[in-house]
Amino acid sequence: MHTEFLMGNAAIAMGAMAAGLNLISGYPGTPSTEVLETTAKRKTGDIYVEWSVNEKAALELAAGAAYSGARTMVTMKQVGLNVASDPLMSLAYVGVKGGMVIMVADDPGPISSQTEQDTRHFAAFSKLPCFDPSSVQEAYDMIGDAFAYSEKYHTPVLFRPTTRVCHGYASINVKDPEEYLVNKPEGFIKDSSKWVIFPRLSYNNHIKIEERNEELSSVFSDYDKNRIIPADESSCRKGIATHGISFSYVMECLSGQKAPCILKVSTPFPFPEKMAVEFLKDLDEVLCIEELDPVIEKELTYICGKYGLSVKIRGKLSHDVKPAGENSCKSVSENLERFLGIAPAAVIKREDMPPLPVRPPVLCAGCPHRASFFAVKEAMKGKKTAFCGDIGCYTLGNAMPLDMVDTCLCMGAGVNITQGIGKIEPDTTCFAFVGDSTFFASAITGVVNAVYNQADMTLIVLDNSTTAMTGHQPHPGTGRTMMGEIVEKVDIEAVLRGIGVKTVETVNPLKLNEAVDCVKRVASEEGVKAIIFRSPCAVLIKPSAAVSVDEDKCIQCKKCIRSLGCPGIILEKGRVKIEKSLCTGCGLCTQVCPTKAIRGGDCNE
């Protein structure tokens, strides 16, 4: 054993490797991404690592390996579980041979997600065991437990850290490589009575699942990560029930105080019922502090009814705890103060600090997506349009002054939403914007649907040759894998033509006049047509020399600012200036300036 200072996601990866991991697959999504990336960087032995095309593919791949006796892990964020839910629900009935952990990182806040959904509900819905770590060290330790329970009970299990565990750092105890468990898969053994899911098999396995989960409820009551921490005073009739990072907040807020009895729930499903009864039996009132939904609160309320316990259960349902958003030390402290009647924690006074600058989310300086959006906007002036967006950096195209994202639902949805609008409003010129990574992940089926059902729409593929939003991971169009292999790129243009899209044009969006002409020409055609705006992500290329403003030519019309919103163009004492530390020299602004006062850049004309 040794000590390392690790991010929570890195600790989860290290814990999985120590537990004998053979294969890890996933799809990038904050706050889960670093688990797979850490495994790729630090893997030992023959661990196979894959960024799959989407979460469904990742889960099915890992299931096949687990059928063969491998220990496998799948990584995703909470909305990614929606994509993987189809195979997940059936896999719960089929089961696995090797240990299989599905790591789903929830994002309370939400900080970088469309939803605040709580994966603990998915555990109950899919009838799968769920582990909920409260710290970086516990995440490292618990991942090994998750593999052990999965393998013992032949079931996939869910592992549900939240953002503050995933992205928190701590010095923790980890195993040395020579201490790692070595798992040698037996291989796939044919047995259609086990691996082929028929209705009769599902019925029989459903009975077994219910029996197993009843057993696990009792087993988890003795699991050492579930704990009852006795009150400091035996006369205290109040208790706190909590879990995950909220447990850490509770313990921090109660430091130095006379603490009530505390129930720490690390396995929200199956719920440790026997332990919960022991916790409740001598109490009058319990406050549940949890993220995100009242899962523990509902379980304790049910247990009180089942066992005839007259304990008042408080929490989100009783409006004692806020119903949405992530918890913090401050919010938990306020909850405890009201419930326990304790004095507020002393506030540490700090010297007055200057206010932080306002930093709204915005496309990077030099981002080719800005040029793509602007080209479409210029080409469609005066027309009735609908611009349907998608999930990625380009979602930021909704901000002023671009204002080019009218809808955004989930990955790949923009292509189909475009079709829906067009069917109801045939006089609307409809566009769907999708990134290259999202195209492969979930938009292809939408394009097939459009061609088959004779939609009238223009697909805009924003191809910056990476999965930029989540940290520049590879995808099928980049020509490399997470195993370091150089492979044949999947050609987006060829895929579109193979689907049946007759008109497919590729253009550099930073060549503005060419891009605008291309949009006008292609959008005027009937049916499904596509434009691929291809230019690399500004973060991945070496910037050119920054552009400059010729103050003698500048008429201070500020069109560059009002049209583009590039953070590299600023106002200094009322005059347009270029922030040279940000400017990449893309040259878009030089093509927008009516007096050619901005000079330089790659695409200056």
C-alpha positions as a printed NumPy array, in Angstrom:
array([[  0.   ,   0.   ,   0.   ],
       [  1.018,   3.587,  -0.566],
       [ -0.535,   7.058,  -0.432],
       [ -1.512,   9.102,  -3.477],
       [ -3.223,  12.457,  -3.928],
       [ -6.013,  11.583,  -6.354],
       [ -9.137,  12.967,  -7.941],
       [-12.195,  10.889,  -7.082],
       [-12.549,   9.619, -10.648],
       [ -8.894,   8.595, -10.679],
       [ -9.429,   6.773,  -7.387],
       [-12.377,   4.869,  -8.882],
       [-10.209,   3.85 , -11.837],
       [ -7.36 ,   2.76 ,  -9.55 ],
       [ -9.785,   0.827,  -7.36 ],
       [-11.229,  -0.959, -10.382],
       [ -7.772,  -1.944, -11.617],
       [ -6.871,  -3.209,  -8.153],
       [-10.062,  -5.305,  -8.219],
       [ -8.967,  -7.17 , -11.358],
       [-10.516,  -5.079, -14.123],
       [-10.246,  -6.686, -17.574],
       [-12.255,  -4.285, -19.748],
       [-13.602,  -0.747, -19.432],
       [-15.842,   1.01 , -21.939],
       [-17.86 ,   4.201, -21.878],
       [-18.853,   7.446, -23.49 ],
       [-17.399,  10.742, -22.251],
       [-19.602,  12.968, -20.124],
       [-18.839,  15.276, -17.219],
       [-18.45 ,  14.364, -14.36 ],
       [-17.548,  10.773, -15.307],
       [-14.906,  11.151, -18.025],
       [-11.66 ,  10.872, -16.052],
       [-12.377,   7.316, -14.855],
       [-11.789,   5.786, -18.263],
       [ -9.002,   8.212, -19.136],
       [ -7.117,   7.392, -15.93 ],
       [ -7.438,   3.682, -16.688],
       [ -6.018,   4.256, -20.181],
       [ -3.033,   6.146, -18.757],
       [ -2.26 ,   3.874, -15.816],
       [ -3.494,   0.447, -16.84 ],
       [ -1.428,  -2.609, -16.083],
       [ -1.572,  -5.979, -17.792],
       [ -4.063,  -6.597, -20.574],
       [ -6.9  ,  -4.227, -19.675],
       [ -8.888,  -3.274, -22.766],
       [-10.016,   0.387, -22.84 ],
       [-12.603,   1.778, -25.255],
       [-14.475,   4.996, -25.89 ],
       [-17.549,   3.432, -27.469],
       [-19.744,   5.193, -29.993],
       [-22.384,   5.763, -27.266],
       [-23.425,   4.453, -23.841],
       [-25.663,   1.713, -25.228],
       [-22.799,   0.282, -27.255],
       [-20.463,   0.557, -24.253],
       [-22.825,  -1.343, -21.957],
       [-23.498,  -4.098, -24.481],
       [-19.775,  -4.542, -25.133],
       [-19.069,  -4.83 , -21.394],
       [-21.967,  -7.255, -20.986],
       [-20.48 ,  -9.585, -23.604],
       [-17.128,  -9.501, -21.837],
       [-18.841, -10.153, -18.476],
       [-20.678, -13.127, -20.033],
       [-17.161, -14.444, -20.685],
       [-16.094, -14.1  , -17.059],
       [-14.263, -10.789, -17.375],
       [-14.513,  -8.065, -14.758],
       [-15.853,  -5.079, -16.65 ],
       [-16.808,  -1.485, -15.978],
       [-18.913,   0.96 , -17.987],
       [-18.646,   4.713, -17.394],
       [-21.177,   7.433, -18.171],
       [-23.051,  10.375, -16.661],
       [-26.666,  10.264, -15.529],
       [-28.193,  11.247, -18.88 ],
       [-25.983,   8.631, -20.543],
       [-27.81 ,   5.99 , -18.523],
       [-30.96 ,   6.935, -20.426],
       [-29.198,   5.875, -23.631],
       [-28.002,   2.639, -22.017],
       [-31.304,   1.847, -20.296],
       [-32.598,  -0.503, -23.009],
       [-29.852,  -3.12 , -22.609],
       [-29.597,  -2.369, -18.879],
       [-33.191,  -3.353, -18.102],
       [-32.858,  -6.659, -19.939],
       [-29.371,  -7.351, -18.587],
       [-30.799,  -7.084, -15.071],
       [-32.894, -10.18 , -15.9  ],
       [-30.166, -12.113, -17.735],
       [-27.331, -11.403, -15.298],
       [-23.572, -11.812, -15.795],
       [-20.783, -14.243, -14.985],
       [-17.871, -11.889, -14.338],
       [-18.262,  -8.835, -12.106],
       [-19.792,  -5.869, -13.957],
       [-19.946,  -2.342, -12.515],
       [-21.897,   0.404, -14.273],
       [-20.445,   3.678, -12.999],
       [-23.008,   6.448, -13.44 ],
       [-21.864,   9.875, -12.254],
       [-24.775,  12.068, -11.15 ],
       [-24.542,  15.835, -11.55 ],
       [-26.476,  17.703,  -8.816],
       [-26.787,  21.375,  -9.604],
       [-26.84 ,  20.585, -12.431],
       [-23.365,  21.861, -13.254],
       [-23.009,  20.554, -16.815],
       [-26.114,  18.539, -17.637],
       [-29.643,  18.803, -18.976],
       [-31.179,  17.085, -15.944],
       [-30.77 ,  16.485, -12.22 ],
       [-32.006,  12.903, -12.384],
       [-31.102,  10.622,  -9.499],
       [-29.62 ,   7.257, -10.484],
       [-30.782,   5.732,  -7.205],
       [-34.248,   5.611,  -8.782],
       [-32.816,   3.712, -11.754],
       [-31.409,   1.154,  -9.319],
       [-34.854,   0.431,  -7.897],
       [-36.43 ,   0.578, -11.371],
       [-33.942,  -1.918, -12.837],
       [-33.804,  -3.926,  -9.564],
       [-30.004,  -3.651,  -9.513],
       [-27.827,  -3.125,  -6.415],
       [-26.472,   0.386,  -6.066],
       [-23.363,   1.695,  -4.264],
       [-23.121,   5.358,  -3.219],
       [-19.658,   6.516,  -2.028],
       [-19.225,   9.506,   0.302],
       [-15.533,  10.345,  -0.217],
       [-12.576,   9.745,  -2.489],
       [-11.166,   7.05 ,  -0.197],
       [-14.513,   5.331,   0.082],
       [-14.964,   5.453,  -3.702],
       [-11.62 ,   3.646,  -4.068],
       [-12.504,   1.019,  -1.47 ],
       [-16.132,   0.576,  -2.487],
       [-15.473,  -0.131,  -6.164],
       [-13.763,  -3.357,  -5.129],
       [-16.799,  -4.276,  -3.007],
       [-19.053,  -3.55 ,  -5.984],
       [-17.138,  -6.029,  -8.15 ],
       [-17.232,  -8.655,  -5.411],
       [-20.998,  -8.393,  -4.873],
       [-21.606,  -8.33 ,  -8.628],
       [-19.654, -11.522,  -9.14 ],
       [-21.115, -13.292,  -6.105],
       [-24.713, -12.561,  -7.075],
       [-24.176, -12.728, -10.874],
       [-25.674,  -9.311, -11.435],
       [-24.482,  -6.008, -12.825],
       [-24.367,  -3.33 , -10.132],
       [-24.66 ,   0.448, -10.289],
       [-21.988,   2.677,  -8.777],
       [-23.258,   6.214,  -8.238],
       [-20.757,   8.919,  -7.291],
       [-21.777,  12.566,  -7.62 ],
       [-19.805,  15.532,  -8.941],
       [-18.152,  16.488,  -5.633],
       [-16.888,  12.935,  -5.124],
       [-15.864,  12.539,  -8.777],
       [-13.953,  15.825,  -8.922],
       [-12.829,  16.111,  -5.305],
       [ -9.189,  15.423,  -4.401],
       [ -7.76 ,  13.635,  -1.373],
       [ -4.669,  11.803,  -0.199],
       [ -5.785,   8.189,  -0.006],
       [ -4.339,   4.737,   0.598],
       [ -4.084,   2.671,  -2.588],
       [ -2.665,  -0.741,  -3.384],
       [  0.659,  -1.301,  -5.099],
       [  0.392,  -2.981,  -8.544],
       [  1.736,  -6.274,  -7.166],
       [ -1.229,  -6.339,  -4.765],
       [ -3.802,  -6.134,  -7.556],
       [ -6.211,  -9.024,  -7.97 ],
       [ -5.622, -10.81 , -11.28 ],
       [ -8.85 , -12.002, -12.882],
       [ -8.484, -14.593, -15.635],
       [-11.733, -14.876, -17.603],
       [-13.007, -18.403, -18.16 ],
       [-14.388, -17.52 , -21.588],
       [-17.894, -17.624, -23.019],
       [-19.689, -20.922, -22.472],
       [-22.713, -21.443, -24.686],
       [-25.966, -21.878, -22.769],
       [-29.102, -20.608, -24.5  ],
       [-31.148, -21.273, -21.366],
       [-29.11 , -18.537, -19.645],
       [-27.931, -16.039, -22.25 ],
       [-30.946, -15.92 , -24.599],
       [-33.722, -13.848, -23.051],
       [-37.159, -15.383, -23.649],
       [-40.375, -14.478, -21.768],
       [-40.336, -17.658, -19.677],
       [-36.725, -17.062, -18.655],
       [-37.564, -13.479, -17.716],
       [-40.442, -14.639, -15.513],
       [-38.313, -17.205, -13.691],
       [-35.419, -14.779, -13.298],
       [-37.739, -12.062, -11.996],
       [-38.652, -14.35 ,  -9.098],
       [-34.965, -14.979,  -8.416],
       [-34.191, -11.244,  -8.562],
       [-36.823, -10.449,  -5.935],
       [-35.456, -13.187,  -3.669],
       [-31.896, -11.959,  -4.203],
       [-32.744,  -8.359,  -3.415],
       [-34.551,  -9.381,  -0.239],
       [-31.405, -11.244,   0.782],
       [-29.224,  -8.27 ,  -0.161],
       [-31.299,  -5.948,   2.002],
       [-30.33 ,  -8.091,   4.979],
       [-26.717,  -8.515,   3.811],
       [-26.334,  -4.759,   3.293],
       [-27.516,  -4.151,   6.858],
       [-24.229,  -5.747,   7.914],
       [-22.134,  -4.068,   5.187],
       [-19.441,  -1.976,   6.842],
       [-19.995,   1.043,   4.563],
       [-23.545,   1.332,   5.924],
       [-23.237,   2.661,   9.481],
       [-25.125,   3.822,  12.512],
       [-23.116,   6.419,  14.402],
       [-24.521,   6.648,  17.951],
       [-25.562,   9.99 ,  19.427],
       [-23.171,  11.788,  21.777],
       [-25.982,  11.917,  24.345],
       [-28.172,   8.867,  24.931],
       [-31.144,  11.108,  25.711],
       [-31.171,  12.625,  22.209],
       [-34.329,  11.547,  20.374],
       [-33.435,  13.092,  17.015],
       [-31.496,  11.508,  14.177],
       [-29.945,  12.343,  10.812],
       [-30.135,  10.014,   7.794],
       [-27.801,  10.828,   4.945],
       [-25.514,   9.433,   2.244],
       [-22.78 ,  10.247,  -0.273],
       [-21.079,  13.624,  -0.141],
       [-23.907,  14.895,   2.085],
       [-22.632,  12.563,   4.825],
       [-19.248,  14.286,   4.632],
       [-20.957,  17.68 ,   4.909],
       [-22.993,  16.52 ,   7.922],
       [-19.916,  15.262,   9.743],
       [-18.018,  18.473,   8.989],
       [-20.894,  20.675,  10.188],
       [-21.322,  18.668,  13.404],
       [-17.634,  18.773,  14.266],
       [-17.364,  20.202,  17.772],
       [-21.128,  19.864,  18.361],
       [-23.047,  17.252,  20.34 ],
       [-24.105,  15.072,  17.435],
       [-27.372,  13.126,  17.186],
       [-27.591,   9.538,  15.988],
       [-26.616,   9.322,  12.311],
       [-27.552,   6.716,   9.697],
       [-25.146,   6.587,   6.749],
       [-26.671,   4.821,   3.749],
       [-24.12 ,   3.576,   1.202],
       [-26.412,   1.087,  -0.552],
       [-29.665,   2.908,  -1.37 ],
       [-30.924,  -0.214,  -3.15 ],
       [-31.606,  -2.769,  -1.843],
       [-32.116,  -0.598,   1.219],
       [-30.534,  -1.875,   4.475],
       [-33.91 ,  -2.277,   6.175],
       [-32.774,  -4.175,   9.279],
       [-30.177,  -1.49 ,  10.055],
       [-32.732,   1.251,   9.443],
       [-35.129,  -0.285,  11.985],
       [-32.321,  -0.403,  14.532],
       [-31.597,   3.267,  13.829],
       [-35.235,   4.368,  14.125],
       [-36.397,   2.429,  17.16 ],
       [-35.299,   4.93 ,  19.847],
       [-35.985,   8.141,  17.905],
       [-38.878,  10.578,  17.666],
       [-37.744,  12.555,  14.649],
       [-35.325,  12.102,  11.744],
       [-34.052,  14.611,   9.189],
       [-32.998,  13.169,   5.82 ],
       [-30.256,  15.119,   4.04 ],
       [-29.668,  13.78 ,   0.529],
       [-28.949,  14.561,  -3.102],
       [-31.039,  14.693,  -5.221],
       [-34.409,  13.087,  -4.502],
       [-36.062,  11.946,  -1.25 ],
       [-35.02 ,   8.303,  -1.698],
       [-33.932,   7.705,   1.905],
       [-36.832,   9.785,   3.207],
       [-39.377,   7.632,   1.376],
       [-37.693,   4.391,   2.474],
       [-37.684,   5.429,   6.128],
       [-41.312,   6.568,   5.912],
       [-42.239,   3.175,   4.469],
       [-40.268,   1.323,   7.167],
       [-41.98 ,   3.329,   9.914],
       [-45.354,   2.283,   8.527],
       [-44.311,  -1.339,   8.059],
       [-42.979,  -1.731,  11.592],
       [-45.422,   0.596,  13.375],
       [-42.75 ,   3.08 ,  14.422],
       [-44.044,   6.527,  15.416],
       [-41.08 ,   8.482,  14.081],
       [-41.564,  11.746,  12.217],
       [-39.512,  11.603,   9.011],
       [-38.505,  14.992,   7.648],
       [-36.648,  16.073,   4.545],
       [-37.526,  17.222,   1.064],
       [-41.124,  16.   ,   1.186],
       [-41.763,  17.956,   4.385],
       [-40.024,  21.037,   2.912],
       [-37.312,  20.965,   5.577],
       [-34.657,  20.475,   2.883],
       [-34.618,  22.182,  -0.518],
       [-36.12 ,  20.   ,  -3.257],
       [-33.495,  20.555,  -5.981],
       [-29.844,  21.399,  -6.529],
       [-26.709,  20.136,  -4.859],
       [-26.084,  20.35 ,  -1.134],
       [-23.175,  22.271,   0.36 ],
       [-21.647,  22.714,   3.793],
       [-23.614,  25.961,   4.068],
       [-26.985,  24.447,   3.131],
       [-26.431,  21.39 ,   5.345],
       [-25.36 ,  23.622,   8.239],
       [-28.586,  25.603,   7.898],
       [-30.645,  22.376,   7.812],
       [-28.948,  21.123,  10.968],
       [-29.313,  24.443,  12.776],
       [-33.071,  24.476,  12.211],
       [-33.58 ,  20.798,  13.027],
       [-31.3  ,  20.489,  16.048],
       [-31.56 ,  24.051,  17.355],
       [-27.797,  24.38 ,  17.473],
       [-25.8  ,  27.576,  17.099],
       [-24.557,  28.336,  13.604],
       [-20.943,  27.459,  12.876],
       [-18.472,  30.269,  13.359],
       [-17.785,  32.155,  10.152],
       [-14.116,  32.484,   9.314],
       [-13.47 ,  36.109,   8.441],
       [-11.316,  36.756,   5.444],
       [ -9.831,  39.906,   4.07 ],
       [-11.993,  41.665,   1.522],
       [-11.326,  40.206,  -1.899],
       [-12.069,  41.859,  -5.233],
       [-15.192,  40.491,  -6.931],
       [-14.659,  37.74 ,  -9.456],
       [-15.097,  38.858, -13.048],
       [-18.313,  37.835, -14.768],
       [-17.52 ,  34.932, -17.068],
       [-20.566,  33.774, -19.014],
       [-20.255,  30.542, -21.003],
       [-19.139,  31.389, -24.515],
       [-17.566,  29.723, -27.548],
       [-13.768,  29.985, -27.382],
       [-11.935,  32.641, -29.351],
       [-11.207,  31.137, -32.761],
       [-13.847,  28.4  , -32.401],
       [-14.902,  27.351, -35.917],
       [-18.472,  26.812, -34.685],
       [-18.857,  30.594, -34.385],
       [-18.017,  30.912, -38.066],
       [-20.417,  28.093, -38.991],
       [-23.319,  29.65 , -37.132],
       [-22.565,  33.089, -38.548],
       [-22.407,  31.751, -42.109],
       [-25.838,  30.122, -41.786],
       [-27.251,  33.248, -40.144],
       [-25.966,  35.467, -42.952],
       [-27.224,  33.105, -45.646],
       [-30.704,  32.882, -44.132],
       [-31.324,  36.59 , -43.51 ],
       [-34.978,  37.461, -44.091],
       [-36.151,  33.826, -44.209],
       [-38.413,  31.989, -41.773],
       [-36.068,  29.506, -40.141],
       [-35.71 ,  26.996, -37.313],
       [-32.26 ,  26.182, -35.972],
       [-32.292,  22.96 , -33.927],
       [-29.212,  22.389, -31.805],
       [-27.73 ,  19.479, -29.914],
       [-25.412,  18.593, -27.03 ],
       [-21.84 ,  19.841, -27.306],
       [-19.743,  23.007, -27.357],
       [-21.987,  24.309, -30.1  ],
       [-24.938,  24.508, -27.708],
       [-23.304,  27.814, -26.751],
       [-24.396,  29.101, -30.147],
       [-27.644,  30.012, -28.392],
       [-25.945,  33.006, -26.732],
       [-26.188,  36.51 , -28.118],
       [-25.194,  37.851, -30.53 ],
       [-25.274,  34.579, -32.521],
       [-28.67 ,  33.418, -31.168],
       [-28.56 ,  30.35 , -33.4  ],
       [-29.847,  27.503, -31.211],
       [-33.641,  27.425, -31.028],
       [-33.951,  23.944, -29.476],
       [-31.748,  21.563, -27.497],
       [-33.122,  18.394, -25.906],
       [-30.675,  15.497, -25.779],
       [-27.919,  13.976, -27.887],
       [-29.067,  13.408, -31.469],
       [-32.562,  14.802, -30.9  ],
       [-32.053,  17.945, -32.966],
       [-32.134,  15.996, -36.242],
       [-35.577,  14.564, -35.473],
       [-36.965,  17.735, -33.886],
       [-36.074,  19.531, -37.11 ],
       [-38.211,  17.052, -39.014],
       [-41.141,  17.524, -36.632],
       [-41.108,  21.297, -37.05 ],
       [-40.851,  20.939, -40.824],
       [-43.856,  18.595, -41.013],
       [-46.064,  21.121, -39.217],
       [-44.564,  24.268, -40.781],
       [-43.517,  23.369, -44.344],
       [-42.808,  27.046, -45.089],
       [-39.999,  27.048, -42.502],
       [-36.415,  26.452, -43.636],
       [-35.217,  23.923, -41.064],
       [-31.629,  23.252, -39.992],
       [-30.213,  20.659, -37.596],
       [-26.768,  21.349, -36.1  ],
       [-24.799,  18.388, -34.777],
       [-21.15 ,  17.814, -33.874],
       [-19.004,  15.094, -35.384],
       [-18.892,  13.04 , -32.182],
       [-22.644,  13.366, -31.621],
       [-23.255,  12.449, -35.263],
       [-21.706,   9.037, -34.601],
       [-23.185,   8.692, -31.108],
       [-26.843,   9.227, -31.853],
       [-27.663,  11.358, -34.9  ],
       [-27.23 ,   8.787, -37.683],
       [-30.605,   7.159, -37.011],
       [-32.263,  10.578, -37.212],
       [-30.784,  11.143, -40.658],
       [-31.978,   7.698, -41.784],
       [-35.43 ,   8.619, -40.518],
       [-35.327,  11.903, -42.444],
       [-34.342,  10.228, -45.723],
       [-36.862,   7.411, -45.329],
       [-39.735,   9.756, -44.469],
       [-38.817,  12.35 , -47.121],
       [-38.147,  15.271, -44.812],
       [-37.153,  18.697, -46.074],
       [-34.21 ,  19.818, -43.956],
       [-30.544,  20.782, -43.974],
       [-28.154,  18.883, -41.72 ],
       [-25.149,  20.889, -40.565],
       [-22.319,  18.697, -39.242],
       [-19.89 ,  20.796, -37.201],
       [-16.771,  18.698, -37.665],
       [-13.914,  19.892, -35.445],
       [-12.267,  16.436, -35.409],
       [-12.697,  15.725, -31.703],
       [-15.121,  15.384, -28.799],
       [-14.292,  18.865, -27.6  ],
       [-16.786,  19.546, -24.817],
       [-15.659,  16.698, -22.566],
       [-11.91 ,  16.99 , -23.079],
       [-11.015,  16.105, -26.687],
       [-11.621,  12.365, -26.652],
       [-11.316,  10.395, -29.917],
       [-14.343,   9.124, -31.844],
       [-14.843,   7.029, -35.012],
       [-14.005,  10.002, -37.235],
       [-10.623,  10.787, -35.651],
       [ -8.698,   7.714, -36.789],
       [ -7.404,   6.637, -33.394],
       [ -8.665,   4.657, -30.392],
       [ -8.102,   4.811, -26.634],
       [ -5.823,   1.785, -27.   ],
       [ -3.488,   3.991, -29.051],
       [ -4.265,   2.286, -32.35 ],
       [ -4.298,   4.216, -35.625],
       [ -7.358,   3.057, -37.543],
       [ -9.286,   3.962, -40.667],
       [-11.418,   7.063, -40.119],
       [-15.15 ,   6.629, -40.559],
       [-15.951,   9.166, -43.291],
       [-19.002,  11.27 , -42.39 ],
       [-19.594,  12.254, -46.014],
       [-19.496,   8.613, -47.125],
       [-21.879,   7.618, -44.314],
       [-24.344,  10.325, -45.354],
       [-24.206,   9.308, -49.003],
       [-24.615,   5.666, -47.999],
       [-27.746,   6.567, -46.033],
       [-29.165,   8.213, -49.139],
       [-28.382,  11.905, -48.736],
       [-27.805,  13.033, -52.337],
       [-26.303,  16.481, -51.666],
       [-23.354,  16.545, -49.25 ],
       [-20.871,  19.425, -49.376],
       [-17.801,  20.072, -47.217],
       [-16.53 ,  23.6  , -46.613],
       [-14.204,  25.461, -44.241],
       [-16.471,  27.779, -42.194],
       [-13.584,  30.21 , -41.636],
       [-13.71 ,  31.011, -45.369],
       [-16.827,  33.055, -44.81 ],
       [-17.889,  33.954, -48.366],
       [-17.52 ,  30.344, -49.533],
       [-19.449,  29.119, -46.491],
       [-22.325,  31.578, -46.982],
       [-22.611,  30.718, -50.685],
       [-22.616,  27.012, -49.843],
       [-25.455,  27.415, -47.34 ],
       [-27.561,  29.457, -49.786],
       [-27.069,  26.899, -52.523],
       [-27.623,  23.741, -50.499],
       [-30.507,  25.005, -48.362],
       [-32.463,  25.954, -51.494],
       [-32.632,  22.326, -52.611],
       [-35.557,  20.098, -51.646],
       [-35.318,  17.033, -49.435],
       [-32.547,  16.036, -47.034],
       [-29.177,  17.666, -47.717],
       [-26.057,  18.14 , -45.651],
       [-23.181,  20.553, -45.171],
       [-20.065,  19.476, -43.291],
       [-18.32 ,  22.504, -41.805],
       [-14.822,  21.12 , -41.258],
       [-12.225,  23.018, -39.237],
       [-10.223,  21.749, -36.242],
       [-10.997,  22.761, -32.66 ],
       [ -9.108,  25.968, -31.826],
       [ -7.734,  24.401, -28.644],
       [ -5.974,  21.628, -30.561],
       [ -4.065,  23.682, -33.105],
       [ -1.197,  26.105, -32.824],
       [ -2.643,  29.636, -33.099],
       [ -1.55 ,  31.987, -35.844],
       [ -0.385,  35.516, -35.159],
       [ -3.125,  37.614, -33.609],
       [ -5.016,  40.036, -35.819],
       [ -4.828,  43.771, -35.197],
       [ -7.052,  46.821, -35.556],
       [ -5.977,  49.699, -37.803],
       [ -7.365,  52.606, -35.772],
       [ -7.213,  54.927, -38.785],
       [ -9.632,  52.687, -40.692],
       [-11.821,  51.634, -37.739],
       [-15.101,  53.612, -37.739],
       [-16.171,  52.135, -34.372],
       [-19.301,  50.591, -35.874],
       [-18.624,  47.62 , -33.581],
       [-20.071,  45.185, -36.107],
       [-17.341,  42.703, -35.164],
       [-18.564,  42.688, -31.565],
       [-22.296,  42.852, -32.318],
       [-22.14 ,  40.077, -34.925],
       [-19.646,  37.564, -33.535],
       [-19.362,  37.866, -29.766],
       [-15.76 ,  36.61 , -29.863],
       [-14.061,  36.997, -26.452],
       [-10.887,  38.009, -28.266],
       [-12.528,  41.257, -29.426],
       [-12.906,  43.741, -26.585],
       [-13.729,  47.375, -25.918],
       [-11.039,  49.456, -24.273],
       [-12.058,  53.014, -23.409],
       [-14.879,  52.694, -25.91 ],
       [-12.66 ,  51.571, -28.793],
       [-12.42 ,  48.129, -30.402],
       [ -9.265,  46.259, -29.465],
       [ -7.924,  42.727, -29.924],
       [ -7.042,  40.792, -26.779],
       [ -3.865,  39.223, -28.149],
       [ -3.639,  36.602, -25.377],
       [ -6.932,  35.141, -26.638],
       [ -6.831,  35.749, -30.388],
       [ -5.977,  32.651, -32.445],
       [ -5.705,  34.504, -35.742],
       [ -8.663,  32.63 , -37.269],
       [ -9.447,  35.705, -39.357],
       [-13.242,  35.577, -39.131],
       [-13.47 ,  39.129, -37.814],
       [-11.346,  40.414, -40.71 ],
       [-14.025,  39.166, -43.098],
       [-16.847,  40.775, -41.122],
       [-15.306,  44.245, -40.73 ],
       [-16.91 ,  46.553, -43.344],
       [-13.856,  48.839, -43.615],
       [-11.181,  46.108, -43.497],
       [ -9.814,  47.757, -40.366],
       [ -9.002,  44.372, -38.828],
       [ -6.042,  42.786, -40.577],
       [ -4.088,  39.544, -40.354],
       [ -5.255,  36.016, -39.644],
       [ -5.367,  32.77 , -41.601],
       [ -8.414,  33.593, -43.688],
       [ -7.888,  37.304, -44.354],
       [ -9.226,  38.163, -47.794]])
